[in-house]
Short mmCIF file of C-alpha atoms in Angstrom, two decimals:
data_model
loop_
_atom_site.label_atom_id
_atom_site.label_comp_id
_atom_site.label_asym_id
_atom_site.label_seq_id
_atom_site.Cartn_x
_atom_site.Cartn_y
_atom_site.Cartn_z
CA THR N 22 0.03 0.00 0.04
CA SER N 23 2.74 2.42 1.20
CA VAL N 24 4.67 1.80 -2.36
CA GLY N 25 1.49 2.29 -4.52
CA GLN N 26 0.17 5.44 -2.72
CA ASN N 27 3.64 7.09 -2.68
CA TYR N 28 4.30 6.15 -6.18
CA GLY N 29 0.97 7.65 -7.32
CA ALA N 30 1.81 10.75 -5.60
CA GLY N 31 5.15 10.92 -7.15
CA GLU N 32 6.93 10.47 -4.06
CA HIS N 33 9.87 8.08 -5.30
CA ASP N 34 12.23 9.06 -2.54
CA ARG N 35 9.88 7.94 0.18
CA ILE N 36 9.41 4.33 -1.72
CA ARG N 37 13.13 3.78 -1.54
CA LYS N 38 13.16 4.90 2.25
CA GLY N 39 10.13 2.82 3.08
CA MET N 40 11.46 -0.36 1.06
CA ARG N 41 14.83 -0.05 3.20
CA SER N 42 12.73 0.41 6.51
CA ALA N 43 10.77 -2.48 5.72
CA LEU N 44 13.84 -4.64 4.77
CA GLY N 45 15.48 -3.72 8.21
CA LEU N 46 12.40 -4.48 10.11
CA PHE N 47 11.65 -7.77 8.35
CA LEU N 48 15.37 -8.97 9.03
CA CYS N 49 15.08 -7.99 12.46
CA THR N 50 11.86 -9.70 12.89
CA ALA N 51 13.48 -12.95 11.32
CA LEU N 52 16.30 -12.93 13.55
CA VAL N 53 14.14 -12.49 16.58
CA LEU N 54 11.69 -15.54 15.44
CA ALA N 55 14.71 -17.59 14.63
CA VAL N 56 16.09 -17.06 17.93
CA LEU N 57 12.68 -17.69 19.54
CA MET N 58 12.50 -20.99 17.45
CA PHE N 59 15.61 -22.13 18.33
CA ALA N 60 15.12 -21.50 22.23
CA PHE N 61 11.65 -22.85 22.57
CA GLY N 62 11.02 -24.91 19.23
CA ARG N 63 11.16 -28.02 20.88
CA PRO N 64 8.63 -27.38 23.95
CA ILE N 65 6.61 -25.79 21.07
CA THR N 66 6.50 -28.89 19.24
CA GLY N 67 5.27 -30.95 22.30
CA LEU N 68 2.32 -28.73 22.46
CA PHE N 69 0.91 -30.05 19.03
CA LEU N 70 2.11 -33.85 19.29
CA SER N 71 0.52 -36.78 21.45
CA ALA N 72 1.27 -40.33 21.04
CA ASP N 73 1.19 -43.32 23.23
CA ASP N 74 4.40 -44.33 22.23
CA PRO N 75 7.19 -42.50 23.55
CA GLN N 76 9.45 -43.40 21.11
CA LEU N 77 7.09 -42.48 18.12
CA LEU N 78 6.53 -38.99 20.15
CA ALA N 79 10.37 -38.35 20.47
CA GLU N 80 10.93 -39.05 16.67
CA SER N 81 7.96 -36.78 15.57
CA ALA N 82 9.27 -34.02 18.07
CA ASP N 83 12.83 -34.51 16.46
CA VAL N 84 11.54 -34.22 12.85
CA ALA N 85 9.03 -31.05 14.00
CA TYR N 86 12.23 -29.37 15.82
CA THR N 87 14.36 -29.88 12.57
CA TYR N 88 11.60 -28.23 10.30
CA PHE N 89 11.49 -25.15 12.81
CA ARG N 90 15.17 -24.69 12.71
CA VAL N 91 15.50 -25.05 8.79
CA MET N 92 12.41 -22.49 8.60
CA ALA N 93 14.11 -20.27 11.20
CA VAL N 94 17.38 -20.10 9.07
CA CYS N 95 15.33 -19.32 6.16
CA LEU N 96 12.89 -16.83 7.24
CA PRO N 97 14.96 -13.98 5.99
CA ILE N 98 14.32 -15.55 2.47
CA LEU N 99 10.73 -15.44 2.77
CA TYR N 100 10.39 -11.90 4.27
CA LEU N 101 12.43 -10.77 1.17
CA LEU N 102 10.05 -12.60 -1.21
CA TYR N 103 7.09 -11.01 0.57
CA LEU N 104 8.81 -7.27 0.64
CA TYR N 105 9.43 -7.38 -3.03
CA GLN N 106 6.30 -9.17 -4.17
CA ALA N 107 4.66 -6.22 -2.22
CA GLY N 108 6.95 -3.41 -3.65
CA LEU N 109 6.17 -4.86 -7.09
CA GLN N 110 2.47 -4.93 -6.61
CA GLY N 111 2.55 -1.48 -5.49
CA LEU N 112 4.50 -0.21 -8.72
CA GLY N 113 1.55 -1.88 -10.49
CA GLN N 114 3.95 -4.84 -11.84
CA THR N 115 0.98 -7.50 -10.95
CA GLY N 116 1.71 -10.16 -13.53
CA ILE N 117 4.86 -11.25 -12.13
CA GLY N 118 3.03 -12.95 -9.25
CA MET N 119 1.70 -15.57 -11.18
CA VAL N 120 4.98 -16.15 -12.81
CA VAL N 121 6.71 -16.56 -9.40
CA GLY N 122 3.52 -18.63 -8.29
CA VAL N 123 4.44 -21.21 -11.09
CA VAL N 124 7.96 -21.31 -10.53
CA GLU N 125 7.32 -22.00 -6.85
CA LEU N 126 5.31 -24.89 -7.52
CA VAL N 127 7.61 -26.38 -10.00
CA LEU N 128 10.44 -26.20 -7.52
CA ARG N 129 8.44 -27.71 -4.80
CA ILE N 130 7.60 -30.37 -6.97
CA ALA N 131 11.20 -31.07 -8.15
CA PHE N 132 12.48 -31.09 -4.87
CA ALA N 133 10.01 -33.28 -3.35
CA LEU N 134 10.53 -35.71 -6.37
CA PHE N 135 14.21 -35.68 -6.10
CA SER N 136 14.30 -36.13 -2.44
CA ALA N 137 12.05 -39.20 -2.58
CA GLY N 138 14.08 -40.58 -5.27
CA ILE N 139 17.06 -40.41 -2.87
CA HIS N 140 15.10 -41.22 0.28
CA TRP N 141 15.86 -38.14 1.95
CA PRO N 142 13.16 -37.28 4.42
CA PHE N 143 14.37 -33.81 5.13
CA GLY N 144 14.39 -32.66 1.45
CA LEU N 145 10.62 -31.94 1.93
CA PHE N 146 11.97 -28.82 3.98
CA VAL N 147 14.38 -27.80 1.21
CA ALA N 148 11.49 -28.12 -1.18
CA GLU N 149 9.85 -25.41 0.51
CA VAL N 150 13.04 -23.17 0.81
CA SER N 151 14.14 -23.82 -2.59
CA ALA N 152 10.55 -22.35 -3.78
CA TRP N 153 11.24 -19.18 -1.54
CA TRP N 154 14.61 -18.90 -3.11
CA GLY N 155 13.35 -19.13 -6.61
CA GLY N 156 10.44 -16.87 -6.23
CA GLY N 157 12.45 -14.39 -4.02
CA LEU N 158 15.05 -13.80 -6.41
CA ILE N 159 12.54 -13.51 -9.12
CA PHE N 160 10.91 -10.71 -7.32
CA LEU N 161 14.06 -9.24 -6.17
CA VAL N 162 15.35 -8.65 -9.67
CA SER N 163 11.95 -7.85 -11.13
CA TYR N 164 11.57 -4.99 -8.54
CA TYR N 165 14.75 -3.41 -9.15
CA ARG N 166 14.21 -3.58 -12.88
CA ALA N 167 10.85 -1.82 -12.48
CA ALA N 168 12.29 0.46 -9.77
CA ARG N 169 14.96 1.58 -12.14
CA LYS N 170 12.50 2.15 -14.58
CA LEU N 171 9.63 3.57 -13.18
CA LEU N 172 11.42 5.38 -10.23
CA ARG N 173 13.47 8.19 -12.04
#
């Protein structure tokens, strides 16, 4: 919304400042959440798991905690994806979102199939993060191209 309003008002410097501020806020938020996930991830998973078999419960908690840690480390990638997607939409560049959605889907499927083929159970976590990387990279490049063209 901020990018779109400032773009419409011709306040291009405010767009640049706002994107930088949002980037800083997103990265700080990701850091705080990562610390919380590493510190409290295991007890949090215990709130959502239950089983009569203690070994099954322990194994499930280990997988869930591993997922928390992978996601915690990769949150900055996801937040960058969101930031540049929103920036592009504010600049009126909405079509790229559909392309990114397809790329993310293809990456998730490809990594999931590859992981299944080599019997790597944590590949599904990597599949999600690979989609974030692919989508985020496209949004990042597209945003700076659009900004260079539109924010003169």
